CSV table of C-alpha atoms in Angstrom, one decimal:
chain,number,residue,atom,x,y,z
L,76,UNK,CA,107.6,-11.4,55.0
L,77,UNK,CA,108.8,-8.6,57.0
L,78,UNK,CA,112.2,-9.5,55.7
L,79,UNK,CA,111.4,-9.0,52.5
L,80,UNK,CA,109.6,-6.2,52.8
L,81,UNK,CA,112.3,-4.6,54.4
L,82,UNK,CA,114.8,-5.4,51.6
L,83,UNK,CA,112.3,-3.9,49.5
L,84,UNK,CA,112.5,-0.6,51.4
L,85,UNK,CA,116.2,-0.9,51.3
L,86,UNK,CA,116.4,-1.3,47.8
L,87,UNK,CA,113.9,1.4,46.9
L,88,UNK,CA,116.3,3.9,48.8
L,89,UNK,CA,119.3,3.0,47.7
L,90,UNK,CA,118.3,3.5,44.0
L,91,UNK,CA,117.5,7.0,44.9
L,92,UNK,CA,120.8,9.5,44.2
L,93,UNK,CA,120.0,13.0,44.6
L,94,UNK,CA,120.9,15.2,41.6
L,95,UNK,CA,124.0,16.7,43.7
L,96,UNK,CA,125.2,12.9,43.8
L,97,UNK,CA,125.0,12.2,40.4
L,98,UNK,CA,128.2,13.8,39.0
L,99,UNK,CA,131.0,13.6,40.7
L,100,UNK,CA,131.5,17.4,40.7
L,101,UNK,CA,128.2,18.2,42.8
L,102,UNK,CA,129.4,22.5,43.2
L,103,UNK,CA,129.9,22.9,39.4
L,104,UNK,CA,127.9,25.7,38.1
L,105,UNK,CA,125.0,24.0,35.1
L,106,UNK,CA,124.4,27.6,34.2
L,107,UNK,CA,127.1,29.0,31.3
L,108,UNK,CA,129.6,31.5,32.4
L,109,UNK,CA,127.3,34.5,31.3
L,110,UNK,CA,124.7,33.7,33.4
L,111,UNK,CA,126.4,33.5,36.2
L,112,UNK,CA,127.8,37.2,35.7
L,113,UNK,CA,124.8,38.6,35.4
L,114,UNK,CA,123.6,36.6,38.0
L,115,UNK,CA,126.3,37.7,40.1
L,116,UNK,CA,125.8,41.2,39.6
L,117,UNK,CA,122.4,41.2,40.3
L,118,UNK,CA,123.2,39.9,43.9
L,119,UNK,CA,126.1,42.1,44.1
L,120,UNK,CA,123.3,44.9,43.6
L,121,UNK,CA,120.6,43.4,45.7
L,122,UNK,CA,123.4,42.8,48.6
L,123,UNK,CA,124.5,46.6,48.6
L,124,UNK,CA,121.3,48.2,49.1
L,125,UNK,CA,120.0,45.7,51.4
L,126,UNK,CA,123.0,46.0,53.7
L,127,UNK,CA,122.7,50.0,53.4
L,128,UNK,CA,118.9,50.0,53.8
L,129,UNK,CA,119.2,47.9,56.7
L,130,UNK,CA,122.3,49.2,58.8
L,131,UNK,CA,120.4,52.8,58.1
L,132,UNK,CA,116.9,51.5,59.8
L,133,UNK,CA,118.7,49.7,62.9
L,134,UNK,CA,121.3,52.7,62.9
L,135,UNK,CA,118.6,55.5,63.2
L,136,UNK,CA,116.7,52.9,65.8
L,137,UNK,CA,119.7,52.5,68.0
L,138,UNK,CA,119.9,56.3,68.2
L,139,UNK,CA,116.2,56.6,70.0
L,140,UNK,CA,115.9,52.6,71.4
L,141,UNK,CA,114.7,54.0,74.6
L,142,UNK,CA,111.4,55.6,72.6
L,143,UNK,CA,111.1,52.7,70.6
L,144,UNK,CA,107.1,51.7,70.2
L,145,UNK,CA,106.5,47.8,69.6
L,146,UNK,CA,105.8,48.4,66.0
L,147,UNK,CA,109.1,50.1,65.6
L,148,UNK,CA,111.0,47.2,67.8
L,149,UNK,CA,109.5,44.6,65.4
L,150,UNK,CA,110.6,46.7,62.4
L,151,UNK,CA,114.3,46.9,63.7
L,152,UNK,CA,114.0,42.8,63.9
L,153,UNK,CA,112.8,42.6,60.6
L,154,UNK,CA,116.1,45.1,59.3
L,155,UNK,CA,117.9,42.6,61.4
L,156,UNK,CA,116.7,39.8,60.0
L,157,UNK,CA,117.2,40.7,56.6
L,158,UNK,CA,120.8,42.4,57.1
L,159,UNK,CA,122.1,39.1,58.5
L,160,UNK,CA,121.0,37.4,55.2
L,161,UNK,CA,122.4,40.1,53.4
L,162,UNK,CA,125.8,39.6,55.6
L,163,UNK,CA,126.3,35.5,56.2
L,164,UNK,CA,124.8,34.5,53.0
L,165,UNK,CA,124.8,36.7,49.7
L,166,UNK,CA,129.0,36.8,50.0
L,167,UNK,CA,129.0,33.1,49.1
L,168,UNK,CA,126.5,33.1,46.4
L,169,UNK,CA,128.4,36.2,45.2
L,170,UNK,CA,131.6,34.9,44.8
L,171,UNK,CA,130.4,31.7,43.7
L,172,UNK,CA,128.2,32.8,40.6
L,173,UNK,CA,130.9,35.4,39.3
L,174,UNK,CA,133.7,31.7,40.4
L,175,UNK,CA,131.0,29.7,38.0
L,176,UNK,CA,131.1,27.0,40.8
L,177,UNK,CA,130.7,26.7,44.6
L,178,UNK,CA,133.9,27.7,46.2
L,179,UNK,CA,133.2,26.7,49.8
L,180,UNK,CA,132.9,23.1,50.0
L,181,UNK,CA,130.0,21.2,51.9
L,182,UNK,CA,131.0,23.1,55.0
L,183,UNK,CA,130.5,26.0,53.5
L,184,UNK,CA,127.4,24.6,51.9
L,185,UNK,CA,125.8,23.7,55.2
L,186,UNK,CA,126.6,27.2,57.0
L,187,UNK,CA,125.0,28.6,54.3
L,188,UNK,CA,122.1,27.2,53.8
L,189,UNK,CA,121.5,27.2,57.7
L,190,UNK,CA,122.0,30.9,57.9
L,191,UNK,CA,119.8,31.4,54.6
L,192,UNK,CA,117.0,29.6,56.2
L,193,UNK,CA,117.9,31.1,59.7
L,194,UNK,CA,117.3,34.2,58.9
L,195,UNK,CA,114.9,33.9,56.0
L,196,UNK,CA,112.7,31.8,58.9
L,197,UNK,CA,113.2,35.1,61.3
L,198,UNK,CA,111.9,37.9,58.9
L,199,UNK,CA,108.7,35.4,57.7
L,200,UNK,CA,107.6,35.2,61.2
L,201,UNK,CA,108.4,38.5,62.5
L,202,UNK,CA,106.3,39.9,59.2
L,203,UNK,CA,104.0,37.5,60.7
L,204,UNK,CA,104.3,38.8,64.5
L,205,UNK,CA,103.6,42.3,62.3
L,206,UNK,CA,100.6,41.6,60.6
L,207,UNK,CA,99.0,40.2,63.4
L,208,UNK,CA,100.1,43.5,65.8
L,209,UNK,CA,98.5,45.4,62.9
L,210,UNK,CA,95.7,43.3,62.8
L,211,UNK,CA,94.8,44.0,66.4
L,212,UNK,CA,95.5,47.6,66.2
L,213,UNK,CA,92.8,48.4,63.4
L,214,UNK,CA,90.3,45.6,64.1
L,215,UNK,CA,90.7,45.1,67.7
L,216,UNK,CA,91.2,48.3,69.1
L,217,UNK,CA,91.2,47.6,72.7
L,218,UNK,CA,94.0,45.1,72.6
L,219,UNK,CA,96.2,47.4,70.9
L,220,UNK,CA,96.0,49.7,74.4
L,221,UNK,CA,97.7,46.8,76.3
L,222,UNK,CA,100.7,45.5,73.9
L,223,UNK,CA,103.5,47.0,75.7
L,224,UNK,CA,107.5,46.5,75.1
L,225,UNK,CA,107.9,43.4,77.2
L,226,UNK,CA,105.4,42.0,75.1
L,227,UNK,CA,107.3,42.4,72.3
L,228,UNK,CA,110.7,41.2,73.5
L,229,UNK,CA,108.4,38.1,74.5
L,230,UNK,CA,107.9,37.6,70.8
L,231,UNK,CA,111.3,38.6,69.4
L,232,UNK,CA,112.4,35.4,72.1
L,233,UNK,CA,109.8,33.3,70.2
L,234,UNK,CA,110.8,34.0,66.8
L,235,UNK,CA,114.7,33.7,67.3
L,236,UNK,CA,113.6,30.3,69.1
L,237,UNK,CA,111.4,29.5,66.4
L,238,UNK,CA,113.8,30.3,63.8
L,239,UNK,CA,116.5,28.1,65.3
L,240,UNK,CA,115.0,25.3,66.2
L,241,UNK,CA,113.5,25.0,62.3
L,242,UNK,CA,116.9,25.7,60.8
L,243,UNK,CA,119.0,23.5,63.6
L,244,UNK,CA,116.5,20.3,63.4
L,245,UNK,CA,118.4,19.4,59.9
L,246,UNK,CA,121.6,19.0,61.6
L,247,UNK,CA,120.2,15.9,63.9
L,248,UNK,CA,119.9,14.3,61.3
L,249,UNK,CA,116.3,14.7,60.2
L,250,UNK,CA,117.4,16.2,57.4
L,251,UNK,CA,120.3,18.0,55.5
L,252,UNK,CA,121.3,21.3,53.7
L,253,UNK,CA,122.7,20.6,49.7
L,254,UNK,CA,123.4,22.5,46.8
L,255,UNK,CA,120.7,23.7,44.5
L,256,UNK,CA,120.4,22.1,41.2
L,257,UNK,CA,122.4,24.8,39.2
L,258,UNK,CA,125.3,24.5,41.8
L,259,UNK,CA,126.5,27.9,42.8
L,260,UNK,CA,124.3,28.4,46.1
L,261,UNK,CA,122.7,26.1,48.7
L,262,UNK,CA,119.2,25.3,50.2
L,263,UNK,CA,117.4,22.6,52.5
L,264,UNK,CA,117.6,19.4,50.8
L,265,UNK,CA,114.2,19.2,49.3
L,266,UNK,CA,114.8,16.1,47.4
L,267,UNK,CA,114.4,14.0,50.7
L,268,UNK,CA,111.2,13.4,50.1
L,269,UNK,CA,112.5,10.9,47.0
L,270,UNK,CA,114.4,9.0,49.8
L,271,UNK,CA,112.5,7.7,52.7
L,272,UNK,CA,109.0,8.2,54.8
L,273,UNK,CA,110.9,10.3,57.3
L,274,UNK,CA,112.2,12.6,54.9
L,275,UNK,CA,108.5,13.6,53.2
L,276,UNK,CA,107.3,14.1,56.9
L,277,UNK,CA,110.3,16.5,57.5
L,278,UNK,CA,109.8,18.1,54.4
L,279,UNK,CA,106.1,18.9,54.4
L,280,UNK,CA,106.6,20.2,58.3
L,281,UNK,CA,108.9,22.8,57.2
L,282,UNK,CA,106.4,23.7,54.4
L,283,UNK,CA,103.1,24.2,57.3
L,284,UNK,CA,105.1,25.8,60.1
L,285,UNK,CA,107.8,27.4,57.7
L,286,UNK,CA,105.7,28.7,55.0
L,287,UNK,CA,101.8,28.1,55.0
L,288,UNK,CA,100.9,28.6,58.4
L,289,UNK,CA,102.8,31.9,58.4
L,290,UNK,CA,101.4,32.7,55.3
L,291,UNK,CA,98.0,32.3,56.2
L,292,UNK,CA,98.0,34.4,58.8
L,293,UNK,CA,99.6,37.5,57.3
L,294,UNK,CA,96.7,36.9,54.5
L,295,UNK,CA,94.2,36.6,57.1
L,296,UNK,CA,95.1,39.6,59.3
L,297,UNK,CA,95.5,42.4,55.9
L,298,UNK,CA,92.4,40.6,54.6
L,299,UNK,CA,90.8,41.6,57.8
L,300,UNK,CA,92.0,45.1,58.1
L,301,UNK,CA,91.2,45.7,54.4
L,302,UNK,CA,87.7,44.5,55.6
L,303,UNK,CA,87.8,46.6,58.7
L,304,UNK,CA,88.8,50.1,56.2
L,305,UNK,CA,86.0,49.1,54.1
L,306,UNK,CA,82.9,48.6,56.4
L,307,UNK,CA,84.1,52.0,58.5
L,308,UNK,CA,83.9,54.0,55.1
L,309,UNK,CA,79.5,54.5,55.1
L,310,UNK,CA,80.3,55.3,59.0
L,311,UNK,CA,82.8,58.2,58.4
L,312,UNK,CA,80.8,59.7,55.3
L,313,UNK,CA,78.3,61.1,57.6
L,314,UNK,CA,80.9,63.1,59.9
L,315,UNK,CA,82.7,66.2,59.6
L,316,UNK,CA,85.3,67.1,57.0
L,317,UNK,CA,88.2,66.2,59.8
L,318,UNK,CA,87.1,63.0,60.2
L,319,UNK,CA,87.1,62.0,56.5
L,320,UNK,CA,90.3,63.0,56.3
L,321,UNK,CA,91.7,60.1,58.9
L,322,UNK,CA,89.6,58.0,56.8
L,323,UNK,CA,91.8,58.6,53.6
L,324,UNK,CA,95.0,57.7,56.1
L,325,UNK,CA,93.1,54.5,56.7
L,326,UNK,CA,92.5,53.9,52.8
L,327,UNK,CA,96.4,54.7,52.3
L,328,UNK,CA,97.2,52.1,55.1
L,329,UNK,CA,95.2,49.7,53.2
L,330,UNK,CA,97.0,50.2,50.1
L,331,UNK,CA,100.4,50.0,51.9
L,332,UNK,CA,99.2,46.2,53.2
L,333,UNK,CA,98.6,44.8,50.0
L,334,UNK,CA,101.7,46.1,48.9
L,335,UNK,CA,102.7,44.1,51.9
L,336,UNK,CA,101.4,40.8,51.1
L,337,UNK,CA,101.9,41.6,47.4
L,338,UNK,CA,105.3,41.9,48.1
L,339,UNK,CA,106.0,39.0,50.0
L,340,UNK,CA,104.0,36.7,47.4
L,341,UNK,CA,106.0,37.5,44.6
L,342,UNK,CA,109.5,37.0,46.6
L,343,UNK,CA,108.7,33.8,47.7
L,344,UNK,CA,105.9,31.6,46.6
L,345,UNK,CA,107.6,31.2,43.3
L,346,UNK,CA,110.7,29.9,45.0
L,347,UNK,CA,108.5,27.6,47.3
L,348,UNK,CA,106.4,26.6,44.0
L,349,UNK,CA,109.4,25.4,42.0
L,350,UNK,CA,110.9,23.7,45.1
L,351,UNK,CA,107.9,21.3,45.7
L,352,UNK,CA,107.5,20.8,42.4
L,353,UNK,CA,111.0,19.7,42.0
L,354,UNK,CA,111.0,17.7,45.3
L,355,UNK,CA,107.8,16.1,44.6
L,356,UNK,CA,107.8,15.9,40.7
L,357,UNK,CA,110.3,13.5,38.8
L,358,UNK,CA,113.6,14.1,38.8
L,359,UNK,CA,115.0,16.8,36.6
L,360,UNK,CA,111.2,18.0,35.8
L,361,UNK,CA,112.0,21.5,36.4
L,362,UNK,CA,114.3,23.1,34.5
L,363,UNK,CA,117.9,23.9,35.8
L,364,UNK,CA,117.7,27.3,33.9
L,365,UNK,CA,113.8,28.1,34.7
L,366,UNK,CA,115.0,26.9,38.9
L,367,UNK,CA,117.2,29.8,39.4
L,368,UNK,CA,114.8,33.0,39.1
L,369,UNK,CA,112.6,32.1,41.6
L,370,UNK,CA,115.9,31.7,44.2
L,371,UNK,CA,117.2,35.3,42.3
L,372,UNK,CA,113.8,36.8,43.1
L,373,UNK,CA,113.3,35.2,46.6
L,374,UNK,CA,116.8,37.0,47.8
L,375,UNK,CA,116.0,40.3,46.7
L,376,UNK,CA,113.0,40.4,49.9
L,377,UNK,CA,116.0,41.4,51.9
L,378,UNK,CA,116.0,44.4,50.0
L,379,UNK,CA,113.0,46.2,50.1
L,380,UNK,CA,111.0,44.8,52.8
L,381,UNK,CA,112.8,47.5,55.1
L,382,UNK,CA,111.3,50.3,53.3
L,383,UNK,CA,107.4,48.5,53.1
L,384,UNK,CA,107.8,48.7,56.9
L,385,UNK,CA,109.2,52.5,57.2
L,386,UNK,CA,106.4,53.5,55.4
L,387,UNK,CA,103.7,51.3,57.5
L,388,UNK,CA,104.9,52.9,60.1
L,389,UNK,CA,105.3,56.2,59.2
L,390,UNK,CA,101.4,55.9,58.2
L,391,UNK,CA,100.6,54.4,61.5
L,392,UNK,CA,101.9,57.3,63.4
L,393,UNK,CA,99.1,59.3,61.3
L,394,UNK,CA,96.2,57.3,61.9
L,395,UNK,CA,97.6,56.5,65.6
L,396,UNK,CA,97.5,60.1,66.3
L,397,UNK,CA,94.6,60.5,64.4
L,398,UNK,CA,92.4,58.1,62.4
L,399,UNK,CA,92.5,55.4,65.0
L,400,UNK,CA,91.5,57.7,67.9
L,401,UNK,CA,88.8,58.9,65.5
L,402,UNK,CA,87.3,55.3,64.7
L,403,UNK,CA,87.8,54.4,68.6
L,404,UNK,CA,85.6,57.5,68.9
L,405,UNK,CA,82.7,55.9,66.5
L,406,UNK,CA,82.7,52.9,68.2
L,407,UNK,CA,82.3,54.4,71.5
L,408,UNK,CA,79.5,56.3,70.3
L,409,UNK,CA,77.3,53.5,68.6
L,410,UNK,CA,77.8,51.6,71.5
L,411,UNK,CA,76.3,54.1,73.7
C-alpha cells in the first residue's frame, strides 16, 4: 500500500510542468513587441528617478552621518534598499522588455530574482522597523526617550539578516527563482505549490513572514497613531492657541501615514494578489497580459517611497520640537 501510494505521489508530480517548462523557449517575451516598449520605457523612467531620488537622500545623509537621529538612519536604509533594486535589478528587466525576451539566461534569472526579493524583503521590513519606531513615538511616548542609535544598527542587523536568509533559503533547494509568465523578468517560483507538499509550505511561509505579518503590523501601528491623533483632539481644544497649532502638525502627520500605508497597498498587494491567484488557481487562470501591471506597479515603490519618508520626517522634526513635547505635557498633567 505504501508503495502505491507513493507511485501515486510520484505520478501526480511528474504531470505537473510549470508554465516556463512548457515551451521550449521558457525567456520568450508572450507580450507583442509594443508592449514591451512601453513597458520598457516606463521602467527606464521609474529606474532614473529612483536611482536619483535615492543617491540624493543617502548623499545628503552621508554628509551629516554623525547627527543622524534613528528615524533618519532607518530612512537612509530604506533609500538603500530601494537604490539597490533600482541598481541590480531594473537593468535586466530594462534591457530585456525593449530585447522582447530575457537576455540573461537562468543565471541571470536567478541573480535577479534573488536581488529583487533581497531587497524588496529589506525595504518591507525596514518600513515595518519604521512604523513601529513611529508607533512608539506618538502612542508610547516614554519609549521613544530611550531608542538610541545602537538600537537602530541592532535592527538594521536584523533586517539585512532577515532579508537574506528569506531570499537565500530558495537556493538550498526549498525552493527556486523562474521567469514570470510573460517572460521578460523573474520572480520566486510561485507555481511550487502545483508540485509537491513542501513546496505549498515554502510558499505560504514566504507569504506570513514576507508579506502578512509585515503588513499587519505597519497597519496596526498607523491605525494606532491615527487613533492616538484622534482621541488627543477634545484634549487640545481646551488649551491655548499654541497648543492647537502642534495639534494641526499631528493631524498633518496623520495624513502623511495613510499616504504611507496607502502607498504601499497599492504597490504591492496587487502584485501579491495576482501571484497567489496564479499559484493557487489553475494553470493559466490569470491572464499573461492582466499579470504584468501589477509587477509594473509593484517596481515603481522604489521610486517614491524615498520622498513619503523625507516628508515623515521633516514633519516629525515639527511635532518633535513641538507637538510631541506638548502632548507629553497633557499627559503629565492629567496624571497629576
Amino acid at each position: 500500500m505504501n508503495g502505491m501510494a507513493s507511485d501515486h505521489n510520484t505520478s501526480s508530480q511528474e504531470e505537473y510542468l510549470p508554465h516556463y517548462l512548457q515551451k521550449e523557449d521558457p525567456f520568450a517575451s508572450k507580450l507583442s513587441r509594443e508592449a514591451d516598449i512601453i513597458a520598457g520605457f516606463y521602467l527606464t523612467v521609474i529606474g532614473i528617478l529612483s536611482t536619483l531620488g535615492n543617491g540624493y537622500v543617502i548623499f545628503m545623509s552621508s554628509r551629516r552621518k554623525k547627527k543622524l537621529r534613528p528615524a533618519e538612519i532607518m530612512t537612509v536604509n530604506l533609500a538603500v534598499c530601494d537604490l539597490g533594486i533600482s541598481v541590480a535589478g531594473k537593468p535586466f528587466s530594462i534591457i530585456s522588455f525593449f530585447s522582447h525576451r530575457w537576455v540573461f539566461g537562468w543565471m541571470g534569472c536567478r541573480w535577479y530574482g534573488w536581488a529583487g526579493f533581497f531587497f524588496g524583503c529589506g525595504s518591507l521590513i525596514t518600513m515595518t522597523a519604521v512604523s513601529l519606531d513611529r508607533y512608539l513615538k506618538i502612542c508610547h511616548l516614554s519609549y521613544g526617550n530611550w531608542l538610541k542609535r545602537h538600537h537602530v544598527f541592532i535592527c538594521l542587523a536584523i533586517i539585512w539578516a532577515y532579508a537574506t536568509f528569506w531570499a537565500t533559503v530558495p537556493f538550498a533547494g526549498v525552493g527556486s527563482y523562474a521567469p514570470e509568465p510573460f517572460g521578460t523578468s523573474c520572480t520566486l517560483d510561485w507555481w511550487l505549490v502545483q508540485a509537491s507538499v513542501a513546496g505549498q509550505a515554502f510558499i505560504l511561509s514566504i507569504l506570513f513572514f514576507c508579506l502578512i505579518f509585515p503588513t499587519a503590523v505597519i497597519v496596526f501601528s498607523y491605525v494606532k497613531i491615527i487613533l492616538k491623533v484622534k482621541s488627543s483632539t477634545k484634549e487640545v481644544a481646551h488649551y491655548d492657541t499654541r497648543i492647537q497649532n502642534s495639534h494641526i502638525l499631528e493631524i498633518k502627520l496623520t495624513k502623511v501615514a495613510m499616504l504611507i500605508c496607502a502607498g504601499f497597498l497599492i504597490a504591492w498587494i496587487p502584485y501579491a494578489v495576482v501571484s497567489v491567484w496564479s499559484a493557487f488557481g489553475q494553470p493559466d487562470s490569470v491572464p499573461i497580459q492582466f499579470s504584468v501591471v501589477p509587477t509594473l506597479l509593484a517596481k515603481s515603490a522604489a521610486m517614491y517611497n524615498p520622498i513619503i519618508y523625507q516628508v515623515i520626517d521633516c514633519k516629525f522634526a515639527c511635532c518633535r520640537s513641538g507637538g510631541l513635547k506638548t502632548l507629553q505635557k497633557i499627559s503629565l498633567r492629567k496624571s497629576r
